[in-house]
Amino acid sequence: MGFSSQSSCLAISGGVGGAKLALGLAHILEPGTLTIAGNTGDDFVHLGFFISPDLDTVMYTLADLNNKELGWGQAGESWNFLDAVTRLGGDSWFRLGDRDIGTHVIRTQMLVAGKSLSEVTSHLCRQVGIKHRLVPMTDDPVATIVHTRTGEKLAFQHYFVRDECRPEVTGFAFSGIDAAKPAPGFSEALADTSLAAVVVCPSNPFVSVDPVFRLPGVMDAVASSKAAVIAVSPIVGGQALKGPAAKMMAELGMPQTALAVAEHYARQYSGQVHGFVLDEQDRRFRDEVELLGLSTIVTNTVMVTLQDRINLAEAVLDFSSEITP
Ligand code: FO1
């Protein structure tokens, strides 16, 4: 099925890298034809607030409220709340900005009142003027746990922010995933007969994409759809553009290459990921990626400007129309 104005697209996203491509897709697709499903394995409760970092990063990016220097949180932040908490001896390792806290207060209030995370996310997006559909992967609690060389098992934000990704990782678990269901908007997008492309954004394969794909029913729904599933490598020239993906790969005994990312997707989701997007810097892996059974394109995937984001989104959708799953 080629990608046309009647087709719809589902993007799977973690935080910063995923949000960049999601923004490019949002620029070229009509609101009714794009759903973005965000990872919620990073979610946690901190200082009494329900925090959904990846959903918020995508939401702030689509609303142009994102903090471009930090990569998370809102632009123009002040830190009075954090300063006050620190002075009172509270936890200050996870930096909640004053504006960002507005989001967490509303989310917490709505969840405590019995609303689902999907309802909260759709309310927040509407309030900041987002027209495209951003949905959590699930409304059920799923928590990414990082297994480390010392045997310690760390909650994701303890590993990522508090311990600054220093512990050596040996694997990951997604607590609660077996009992979790895909959120209604995610299931609807997967079941949509016009779904032509599932775009796996350049997010961390282990802690941003795997939890989404491993939700019960997701891979079966992907297999039943006629959509081309295309993954964009988050590793470019042997490095993760943001975050610990390359460090994790080294610790897991994998080469720190885009090819190893392709191998991970080919092995974990055999036959279900159809296309792979390599950066120009990784052109030399093209033949080996194709030998894994993945169609491949090579293009610029380093998204510095808005035009870079739009160009990559166009390249991915064009690519999807060349693939017959
Ligand atoms: N990341 C950090 O490295 N340090 C922080 O203090 C921090 C605070 C924070 C607050 C709200 C939010 O939505 C995200 C925040 N992040 C912070 C980012 C977050 O931990 C990660 O980007 C994701 O979980 C990984 O995708």
mmCIF file of C-alpha atoms and ligand atoms in Angstrom:
data_model
loop_
_atom_site.group_PDB
_atom_site.id
_atom_site.type_symbol
_atom_site.label_atom_id
_atom_site.label_comp_id
_atom_site.label_asym_id
_atom_site.label_seq_id
_atom_site.Cartn_x
_atom_site.Cartn_y
_atom_site.Cartn_z
ATOM 1 C CA MET A 1 0.000 0.000 0.000
ATOM 2 C CA GLY A 2 1.602 3.301 -1.050
ATOM 3 C CA PHE A 3 1.522 6.325 1.222
ATOM 4 C CA SER A 4 -1.145 8.724 -0.033
ATOM 5 C CA SER A 5 -3.277 11.516 1.379
ATOM 6 C CA GLN A 6 -5.785 8.795 2.413
ATOM 7 C CA SER A 7 -3.130 6.837 4.319
ATOM 8 C CA SER A 8 -2.431 7.070 8.015
ATOM 9 C CA CYS A 9 0.812 6.821 9.922
ATOM 10 C CA LEU A 10 1.652 5.632 13.414
ATOM 11 C CA ALA A 11 4.896 6.863 14.960
ATOM 12 C CA ILE A 12 6.456 5.116 17.965
ATOM 13 C CA SER A 13 8.492 7.529 20.030
ATOM 14 C CA GLY A 14 10.623 7.856 23.113
ATOM 15 C CA GLY A 15 11.903 11.277 24.164
ATOM 16 C CA VAL A 16 14.125 13.780 22.382
ATOM 17 C CA GLY A 17 15.174 11.972 19.146
ATOM 18 C CA GLY A 18 11.721 10.539 18.624
ATOM 19 C CA ALA A 19 10.049 13.888 19.221
ATOM 20 C CA LYS A 20 12.165 15.497 16.491
ATOM 21 C CA LEU A 21 10.936 13.081 13.838
ATOM 22 C CA ALA A 22 7.389 13.228 15.223
ATOM 23 C CA LEU A 23 7.513 17.004 14.678
ATOM 24 C CA GLY A 24 8.660 16.488 11.077
ATOM 25 C CA LEU A 25 5.791 14.049 10.504
ATOM 26 C CA ALA A 26 3.319 16.475 12.089
ATOM 27 C CA HIS A 27 4.431 19.154 9.645
ATOM 28 C CA ILE A 28 3.599 17.077 6.596
ATOM 29 C CA LEU A 29 0.623 14.969 7.715
ATOM 30 C CA GLU A 30 -2.928 16.126 8.377
ATOM 31 C CA PRO A 31 -3.962 15.807 12.039
ATOM 32 C CA GLY A 32 -6.388 12.941 11.361
ATOM 33 C CA THR A 33 -3.705 10.855 9.690
ATOM 34 C CA LEU A 34 -0.929 10.810 12.313
ATOM 35 C CA THR A 35 -0.938 9.100 15.707
ATOM 36 C CA ILE A 36 2.145 9.215 17.910
ATOM 37 C CA ALA A 37 2.384 6.500 20.574
ATOM 38 C CA GLY A 38 4.759 7.468 23.368
ATOM 39 C CA ASN A 39 6.739 5.179 25.647
ATOM 40 C CA THR A 40 5.532 5.254 29.247
ATOM 41 C CA GLY A 41 8.122 2.865 30.732
ATOM 42 C CA ASP A 42 10.050 5.934 31.979
ATOM 43 C CA ASP A 43 7.018 7.234 33.918
ATOM 44 C CA PHE A 44 7.264 7.508 37.667
ATOM 45 C CA VAL A 45 5.889 9.284 40.700
ATOM 46 C CA HIS A 46 8.222 11.926 42.111
ATOM 47 C CA LEU A 47 7.474 14.304 44.994
ATOM 48 C CA GLY A 48 3.871 13.154 44.680
ATOM 49 C CA PHE A 49 3.580 14.052 40.977
ATOM 50 C CA PHE A 50 2.818 11.614 38.156
ATOM 51 C CA ILE A 51 5.504 12.301 35.565
ATOM 52 C CA SER A 52 5.464 11.062 31.949
ATOM 53 C CA PRO A 53 8.768 12.335 30.566
ATOM 54 C CA ASP A 54 8.502 10.979 27.012
ATOM 55 C CA LEU A 55 4.887 12.058 26.502
ATOM 56 C CA ASP A 56 5.794 15.509 27.807
ATOM 57 C CA THR A 57 8.862 15.792 25.575
ATOM 58 C CA VAL A 58 6.743 14.982 22.510
ATOM 59 C CA MET A 59 3.911 17.270 23.662
ATOM 60 C CA TYR A 60 6.209 20.231 24.354
ATOM 61 C CA THR A 61 8.005 19.672 21.031
ATOM 62 C CA LEU A 62 4.784 19.572 18.983
ATOM 63 C CA ALA A 63 3.538 22.697 20.791
ATOM 64 C CA ASP A 64 6.924 24.438 20.372
ATOM 65 C CA LEU A 65 7.180 24.800 24.137
ATOM 66 C CA ASN A 66 10.222 22.540 24.492
ATOM 67 C CA ASN A 67 13.486 23.506 26.129
ATOM 68 C CA LYS A 68 15.979 23.200 23.285
ATOM 69 C CA GLU A 69 19.070 23.454 25.501
ATOM 70 C CA LEU A 70 18.113 20.750 28.003
ATOM 71 C CA GLY A 71 16.224 18.511 25.553
ATOM 72 C CA TRP A 72 13.474 17.992 28.165
ATOM 73 C CA GLY A 73 11.111 20.287 30.041
ATOM 74 C CA GLN A 74 9.802 23.658 28.909
ATOM 75 C CA ALA A 75 11.550 26.645 27.372
ATOM 76 C CA GLY A 76 12.053 29.704 29.567
ATOM 77 C CA GLU A 77 12.005 27.657 32.769
ATOM 78 C CA SER A 78 12.605 28.988 36.257
ATOM 79 C CA TRP A 79 13.531 26.737 39.165
ATOM 80 C CA ASN A 80 11.986 28.337 42.260
ATOM 81 C CA PHE A 81 10.079 25.189 43.252
ATOM 82 C CA LEU A 82 13.230 23.063 42.974
ATOM 83 C CA ASP A 83 15.238 25.612 44.980
ATOM 84 C CA ALA A 84 12.592 25.609 47.717
ATOM 85 C CA VAL A 85 12.471 21.785 47.821
ATOM 86 C CA THR A 86 16.281 21.649 47.996
ATOM 87 C CA ARG A 87 16.362 24.170 50.852
ATOM 88 C CA LEU A 88 13.882 22.019 52.760
ATOM 89 C CA GLY A 89 16.027 18.903 52.309
ATOM 90 C CA GLY A 90 13.789 17.286 49.655
ATOM 91 C CA ASP A 91 14.878 15.222 46.659
ATOM 92 C CA SER A 92 16.426 17.495 44.058
ATOM 93 C CA TRP A 93 18.137 15.066 41.669
ATOM 94 C CA PHE A 94 15.195 15.161 39.228
ATOM 95 C CA ARG A 95 14.877 18.748 38.120
ATOM 96 C CA LEU A 96 11.285 19.858 37.880
ATOM 97 C CA GLY A 97 10.945 23.355 36.472
ATOM 98 C CA ASP A 98 8.208 25.731 37.590
ATOM 99 C CA ARG A 99 6.373 25.670 34.244
ATOM 100 C CA ASP A 100 6.791 21.914 33.833
ATOM 101 C CA ILE A 101 5.212 21.387 37.260
ATOM 102 C CA GLY A 102 1.987 22.876 35.902
ATOM 103 C CA THR A 103 1.742 19.824 33.611
ATOM 104 C CA HIS A 104 2.453 17.379 36.441
ATOM 105 C CA VAL A 105 -0.082 19.027 38.761
ATOM 106 C CA ILE A 106 -2.863 18.776 36.160
ATOM 107 C CA ARG A 107 -1.902 15.200 35.208
ATOM 108 C CA THR A 108 -1.793 14.115 38.853
ATOM 109 C CA GLN A 109 -5.083 15.820 39.668
ATOM 110 C CA MET A 110 -6.854 14.179 36.710
ATOM 111 C CA LEU A 111 -5.383 10.711 37.371
ATOM 112 C CA VAL A 112 -6.329 10.898 41.042
ATOM 113 C CA ALA A 113 -9.855 11.888 39.950
ATOM 114 C CA GLY A 114 -10.040 8.643 37.958
ATOM 115 C CA LYS A 115 -9.197 9.786 34.424
ATOM 116 C CA SER A 116 -6.983 7.534 32.310
ATOM 117 C CA LEU A 117 -3.521 8.608 31.136
ATOM 118 C CA SER A 118 -4.981 8.693 27.590
ATOM 119 C CA GLU A 119 -7.679 11.147 28.685
ATOM 120 C CA VAL A 120 -5.134 13.269 30.530
ATOM 121 C CA THR A 121 -2.737 13.309 27.564
ATOM 122 C CA SER A 122 -5.472 14.267 25.138
ATOM 123 C CA HIS A 123 -6.635 17.062 27.490
ATOM 124 C CA LEU A 124 -3.108 18.442 27.915
ATOM 125 C CA CYS A 125 -2.457 18.317 24.155
ATOM 126 C CA ARG A 126 -5.734 20.091 23.410
ATOM 127 C CA GLN A 127 -4.889 22.808 25.935
ATOM 128 C CA VAL A 128 -1.528 23.541 24.275
ATOM 129 C CA GLY A 129 -3.056 23.517 20.786
ATOM 130 C CA ILE A 130 -1.784 20.196 19.418
ATOM 131 C CA LYS A 131 -3.984 18.892 16.606
ATOM 132 C CA HIS A 132 -2.287 15.535 15.957
ATOM 133 C CA ARG A 133 -3.019 12.588 18.194
ATOM 134 C CA LEU A 134 -0.466 11.816 20.915
ATOM 135 C CA VAL A 135 -1.314 8.706 22.943
ATOM 136 C CA PRO A 136 0.457 6.807 25.701
ATOM 137 C CA MET A 137 1.455 3.256 24.743
ATOM 138 C CA THR A 138 -0.751 2.071 27.628
ATOM 139 C CA ASP A 139 -2.954 3.406 30.410
ATOM 140 C CA ASP A 140 -1.713 0.638 32.694
ATOM 141 C CA PRO A 141 1.366 0.936 34.907
ATOM 142 C CA VAL A 142 4.540 -0.316 33.197
ATOM 143 C CA ALA A 143 7.945 0.518 34.673
ATOM 144 C CA THR A 144 11.296 -0.010 32.985
ATOM 145 C CA ILE A 145 13.792 -1.618 35.351
ATOM 146 C CA VAL A 146 17.504 -1.505 34.562
ATOM 147 C CA HIS A 147 19.511 -4.561 35.558
ATOM 148 C CA THR A 148 23.098 -3.721 36.409
ATOM 149 C CA ARG A 149 26.437 -5.551 36.695
ATOM 150 C CA THR A 150 26.432 -5.281 40.507
ATOM 151 C CA GLY A 151 23.095 -7.106 40.615
ATOM 152 C CA GLU A 152 21.234 -3.973 41.616
ATOM 153 C CA LYS A 153 17.951 -3.375 39.792
ATOM 154 C CA LEU A 154 17.267 0.294 39.259
ATOM 155 C CA ALA A 155 14.059 2.145 38.488
ATOM 156 C CA PHE A 156 14.638 3.860 35.139
ATOM 157 C CA GLN A 157 14.888 7.465 36.335
ATOM 158 C CA HIS A 158 17.220 6.422 39.149
ATOM 159 C CA TYR A 159 19.514 4.887 36.545
ATOM 160 C CA PHE A 160 19.099 7.645 33.966
ATOM 161 C CA VAL A 161 18.997 10.883 35.949
ATOM 162 C CA ARG A 162 20.053 10.201 39.555
ATOM 163 C CA ASP A 163 22.951 7.887 38.658
ATOM 164 C CA GLU A 164 23.635 9.639 35.307
ATOM 165 C CA CYS A 165 23.655 6.310 33.398
ATOM 166 C CA ARG A 166 26.894 5.317 35.170
ATOM 167 C CA PRO A 167 25.914 1.756 36.259
ATOM 168 C CA GLU A 168 26.871 -0.936 33.760
ATOM 169 C CA VAL A 169 23.697 -2.433 32.328
ATOM 170 C CA THR A 170 23.145 -6.166 31.818
ATOM 171 C CA GLY A 171 19.516 -6.098 30.680
ATOM 172 C CA PHE A 172 16.080 -4.594 31.144
ATOM 173 C CA ALA A 173 12.708 -5.645 32.481
ATOM 174 C CA PHE A 174 9.351 -3.986 32.045
ATOM 175 C CA SER A 175 7.439 -4.466 35.243
ATOM 176 C CA GLY A 176 3.680 -4.765 34.736
ATOM 177 C CA ILE A 177 3.909 -5.270 30.979
ATOM 178 C CA ASP A 178 2.279 -8.719 30.887
ATOM 179 C CA ALA A 179 -0.915 -7.343 32.412
ATOM 180 C CA ALA A 180 -0.880 -4.108 30.407
ATOM 181 C CA LYS A 181 -3.061 -3.388 27.377
ATOM 182 C CA PRO A 182 -2.256 -0.970 24.576
ATOM 183 C CA ALA A 183 -4.073 2.333 25.179
ATOM 184 C CA PRO A 184 -7.329 2.726 23.187
ATOM 185 C CA GLY A 185 -5.888 5.323 20.780
ATOM 186 C CA PHE A 186 -2.870 3.116 20.128
ATOM 187 C CA SER A 187 -5.045 0.056 19.413
ATOM 188 C CA GLU A 188 -7.280 2.136 17.132
ATOM 189 C CA ALA A 189 -4.291 3.385 15.160
ATOM 190 C CA LEU A 190 -2.994 -0.178 14.761
ATOM 191 C CA ALA A 191 -6.395 -1.453 13.623
ATOM 192 C CA ASP A 192 -7.035 1.439 11.199
ATOM 193 C CA THR A 193 -7.394 -0.088 7.732
ATOM 194 C CA SER A 194 -5.736 2.987 6.211
ATOM 195 C CA LEU A 195 -2.577 2.460 8.309
ATOM 196 C CA ALA A 196 0.233 2.442 5.729
ATOM 197 C CA ALA A 197 3.328 3.221 7.800
ATOM 198 C CA VAL A 198 4.529 2.464 11.301
ATOM 199 C CA VAL A 199 7.541 4.682 11.895
ATOM 200 C CA VAL A 200 9.888 3.627 14.670
ATOM 201 C CA CYS A 201 11.483 6.949 15.523
ATOM 202 C CA PRO A 202 15.232 7.222 16.281
ATOM 203 C CA SER A 203 14.704 6.426 19.949
ATOM 204 C CA ASN A 204 16.552 4.048 22.265
ATOM 205 C CA PRO A 205 15.712 0.508 21.020
ATOM 206 C CA PHE A 206 16.025 -1.115 24.478
ATOM 207 C CA VAL A 207 14.219 1.314 26.777
ATOM 208 C CA SER A 208 12.012 3.387 24.452
ATOM 209 C CA VAL A 209 10.927 1.092 21.585
ATOM 210 C CA ASP A 210 11.038 -2.407 23.117
ATOM 211 C CA PRO A 211 8.500 -1.590 25.874
ATOM 212 C CA VAL A 212 6.034 -0.374 23.227
ATOM 213 C CA PHE A 213 6.478 -3.384 20.941
ATOM 214 C CA ARG A 214 6.426 -5.860 23.827
ATOM 215 C CA LEU A 215 3.009 -4.803 25.072
ATOM 216 C CA PRO A 216 0.686 -7.779 24.696
ATOM 217 C CA GLY A 217 -1.121 -7.670 21.360
ATOM 218 C CA VAL A 218 0.969 -4.965 19.713
ATOM 219 C CA MET A 219 3.081 -7.182 17.467
ATOM 220 C CA ASP A 220 0.037 -9.257 16.466
ATOM 221 C CA ALA A 221 -1.780 -6.069 15.509
ATOM 222 C CA VAL A 222 1.249 -4.858 13.546
ATOM 223 C CA ALA A 223 1.383 -8.216 11.734
ATOM 224 C CA SER A 224 -2.339 -8.042 10.896
ATOM 225 C CA SER A 225 -2.019 -4.563 9.439
ATOM 226 C CA LYS A 226 -0.852 -3.868 5.908
ATOM 227 C CA ALA A 227 1.540 -1.208 7.139
ATOM 228 C CA ALA A 228 5.214 -0.980 6.298
ATOM 229 C CA VAL A 229 7.186 -0.875 9.547
ATOM 230 C CA ILE A 230 10.242 1.345 9.233
ATOM 231 C CA ALA A 231 12.860 1.991 11.895
ATOM 232 C CA VAL A 232 15.220 4.947 11.893
ATOM 233 C CA SER A 233 18.597 4.252 13.470
ATOM 234 C CA PRO A 234 19.276 6.206 16.663
ATOM 235 C CA ILE A 235 22.978 5.351 16.309
ATOM 236 C CA VAL A 236 24.844 7.467 13.790
ATOM 237 C CA GLY A 237 28.560 7.056 13.133
ATOM 238 C CA GLY A 238 28.873 4.799 16.175
ATOM 239 C CA GLN A 239 27.293 7.273 18.599
ATOM 240 C CA ALA A 240 23.887 7.935 20.037
ATOM 241 C CA LEU A 241 22.964 11.515 19.189
ATOM 242 C CA LYS A 242 21.417 11.811 22.664
ATOM 243 C CA GLY A 243 21.209 9.457 25.607
ATOM 244 C CA PRO A 244 22.869 6.204 26.645
ATOM 245 C CA ALA A 245 21.981 3.872 23.724
ATOM 246 C CA ALA A 246 25.591 3.464 22.519
ATOM 247 C CA LYS A 247 26.907 2.954 26.070
ATOM 248 C CA MET A 248 24.204 0.337 26.697
ATOM 249 C CA MET A 249 25.133 -1.495 23.498
ATOM 250 C CA ALA A 250 28.789 -1.718 24.540
ATOM 251 C CA GLU A 251 27.796 -3.023 27.976
ATOM 252 C CA LEU A 252 25.432 -5.581 26.438
ATOM 253 C CA GLY A 253 28.319 -6.856 24.282
ATOM 254 C CA MET A 254 26.970 -5.431 21.029
ATOM 255 C CA PRO A 255 28.934 -3.356 18.536
ATOM 256 C CA GLN A 256 28.003 0.334 18.824
ATOM 257 C CA THR A 257 26.733 0.549 15.271
ATOM 258 C CA ALA A 258 23.570 1.189 13.304
ATOM 259 C CA LEU A 259 23.975 -2.358 11.946
ATOM 260 C CA ALA A 260 23.674 -3.757 15.483
ATOM 261 C CA VAL A 261 20.457 -1.762 15.940
ATOM 262 C CA ALA A 262 19.103 -3.297 12.726
ATOM 263 C CA GLU A 263 20.134 -6.758 13.997
ATOM 264 C CA HIS A 264 18.309 -6.104 17.274
ATOM 265 C CA TYR A 265 15.078 -5.212 15.459
ATOM 266 C CA ALA A 266 15.457 -8.090 12.986
ATOM 267 C CA ARG A 267 16.044 -10.598 15.797
ATOM 268 C CA GLN A 268 13.455 -9.330 18.281
ATOM 269 C CA TYR A 269 10.675 -8.721 15.781
ATOM 270 C CA SER A 270 11.591 -11.129 13.019
ATOM 271 C CA GLY A 271 9.846 -10.268 9.808
ATOM 272 C CA GLN A 272 7.783 -7.508 11.415
ATOM 273 C CA VAL A 273 10.174 -4.622 10.849
ATOM 274 C CA HIS A 274 10.462 -4.190 7.092
ATOM 275 C CA GLY A 275 12.611 -1.142 6.502
ATOM 276 C CA PHE A 276 15.631 0.513 8.078
ATOM 277 C CA VAL A 277 16.897 4.058 7.626
ATOM 278 C CA LEU A 278 20.651 4.537 7.803
ATOM 279 C CA ASP A 279 22.443 7.847 8.049
ATOM 280 C CA GLU A 280 24.849 8.876 5.269
ATOM 281 C CA GLN A 281 27.694 8.296 7.749
ATOM 282 C CA ASP A 282 26.678 4.628 7.979
ATOM 283 C CA ARG A 283 26.253 3.949 4.257
ATOM 284 C CA ARG A 284 28.833 1.133 4.476
ATOM 285 C CA PHE A 285 26.336 -1.021 6.460
ATOM 286 C CA ARG A 286 23.704 -0.945 3.728
ATOM 287 C CA ASP A 287 24.393 -4.377 2.234
ATOM 288 C CA GLU A 288 24.644 -6.065 5.631
ATOM 289 C CA VAL A 289 21.358 -4.519 6.784
ATOM 290 C CA GLU A 290 19.697 -5.759 3.601
ATOM 291 C CA LEU A 291 21.083 -9.247 4.252
ATOM 292 C CA LEU A 292 19.062 -9.184 7.493
ATOM 293 C CA GLY A 293 15.961 -8.983 5.308
ATOM 294 C CA LEU A 294 15.395 -5.259 5.843
ATOM 295 C CA SER A 295 14.912 -2.878 2.919
ATOM 296 C CA THR A 296 17.226 0.053 3.437
ATOM 297 C CA ILE A 297 17.588 3.699 2.507
ATOM 298 C CA VAL A 298 20.485 5.999 3.270
ATOM 299 C CA THR A 299 19.752 9.649 4.001
ATOM 300 C CA ASN A 300 20.612 12.436 6.429
ATOM 301 C CA THR A 301 19.069 11.477 9.780
ATOM 302 C CA VAL A 302 20.794 14.101 11.936
ATOM 303 C CA MET A 303 17.977 16.549 12.662
ATOM 304 C CA VAL A 304 19.418 19.951 13.493
ATOM 305 C CA THR A 305 16.885 22.239 11.804
ATOM 306 C CA LEU A 306 13.133 21.994 11.348
ATOM 307 C CA GLN A 307 13.769 21.408 7.642
ATOM 308 C CA ASP A 308 15.961 18.385 8.567
ATOM 309 C CA ARG A 309 13.035 16.965 10.542
ATOM 310 C CA ILE A 310 10.622 17.520 7.636
ATOM 311 C CA ASN A 311 13.074 16.091 5.080
ATOM 312 C CA LEU A 312 13.576 12.926 7.129
ATOM 313 C CA ALA A 313 9.813 12.541 7.648
ATOM 314 C CA GLU A 314 9.273 12.843 3.877
ATOM 315 C CA ALA A 315 12.051 10.355 3.131
ATOM 316 C CA VAL A 316 10.585 7.838 5.584
ATOM 317 C CA LEU A 317 7.057 8.126 4.168
ATOM 318 C CA ASP A 318 8.337 7.874 0.571
ATOM 319 C CA PHE A 319 10.312 4.801 1.623
ATOM 320 C CA SER A 320 7.220 3.258 3.219
ATOM 321 C CA SER A 321 5.373 3.489 -0.084
ATOM 322 C CA GLU A 322 8.097 1.426 -1.794
ATOM 323 C CA ILE A 323 7.722 -1.439 0.674
ATOM 324 C CA THR A 324 5.186 -4.197 0.352
ATOM 325 C CA PRO A 325 5.103 -5.961 3.721
HETATM 326 N N1 FO1 B 1 16.638 14.427 32.442
HETATM 327 C C1 FO1 B 1 17.792 14.690 33.076
HETATM 328 O O1 FO1 B 1 18.848 14.266 32.590
HETATM 329 N N2 FO1 B 1 17.817 15.383 34.280
HETATM 330 C C2 FO1 B 1 16.686 15.849 34.851
HETATM 331 O O2 FO1 B 1 16.743 16.465 35.917
HETATM 332 C C3 FO1 B 1 15.438 15.639 34.151
HETATM 333 C C4 FO1 B 1 14.242 16.135 34.630
HETATM 334 C C5 FO1 B 1 13.070 15.963 33.876
HETATM 335 C C6 FO1 B 1 11.862 16.529 34.287
HETATM 336 C C7 FO1 B 1 10.717 16.342 33.557
HETATM 337 C C8 FO1 B 1 10.743 15.604 32.368
HETATM 338 O O3 FO1 B 1 9.624 15.426 31.648
HETATM 339 C C9 FO1 B 1 11.928 15.028 31.947
HETATM 340 C C10 FO1 B 1 13.105 15.209 32.679
HETATM 341 N N3 FO1 B 1 14.314 14.653 32.270
HETATM 342 C C11 FO1 B 1 15.473 14.892 32.938
HETATM 343 C C12 FO1 B 1 14.371 13.839 31.066
HETATM 344 C C13 FO1 B 1 13.981 12.375 31.275
HETATM 345 O O4 FO1 B 1 14.450 11.790 32.411
HETATM 346 C C14 FO1 B 1 14.478 11.568 30.059
HETATM 347 O O5 FO1 B 1 14.544 12.330 28.917
HETATM 348 C C15 FO1 B 1 13.605 10.445 29.645
HETATM 349 O O6 FO1 B 1 13.014 9.716 30.636
HETATM 350 C C16 FO1 B 1 14.362 9.536 28.666
HETATM 351 O O7 FO1 B 1 13.726 9.607 27.436
#
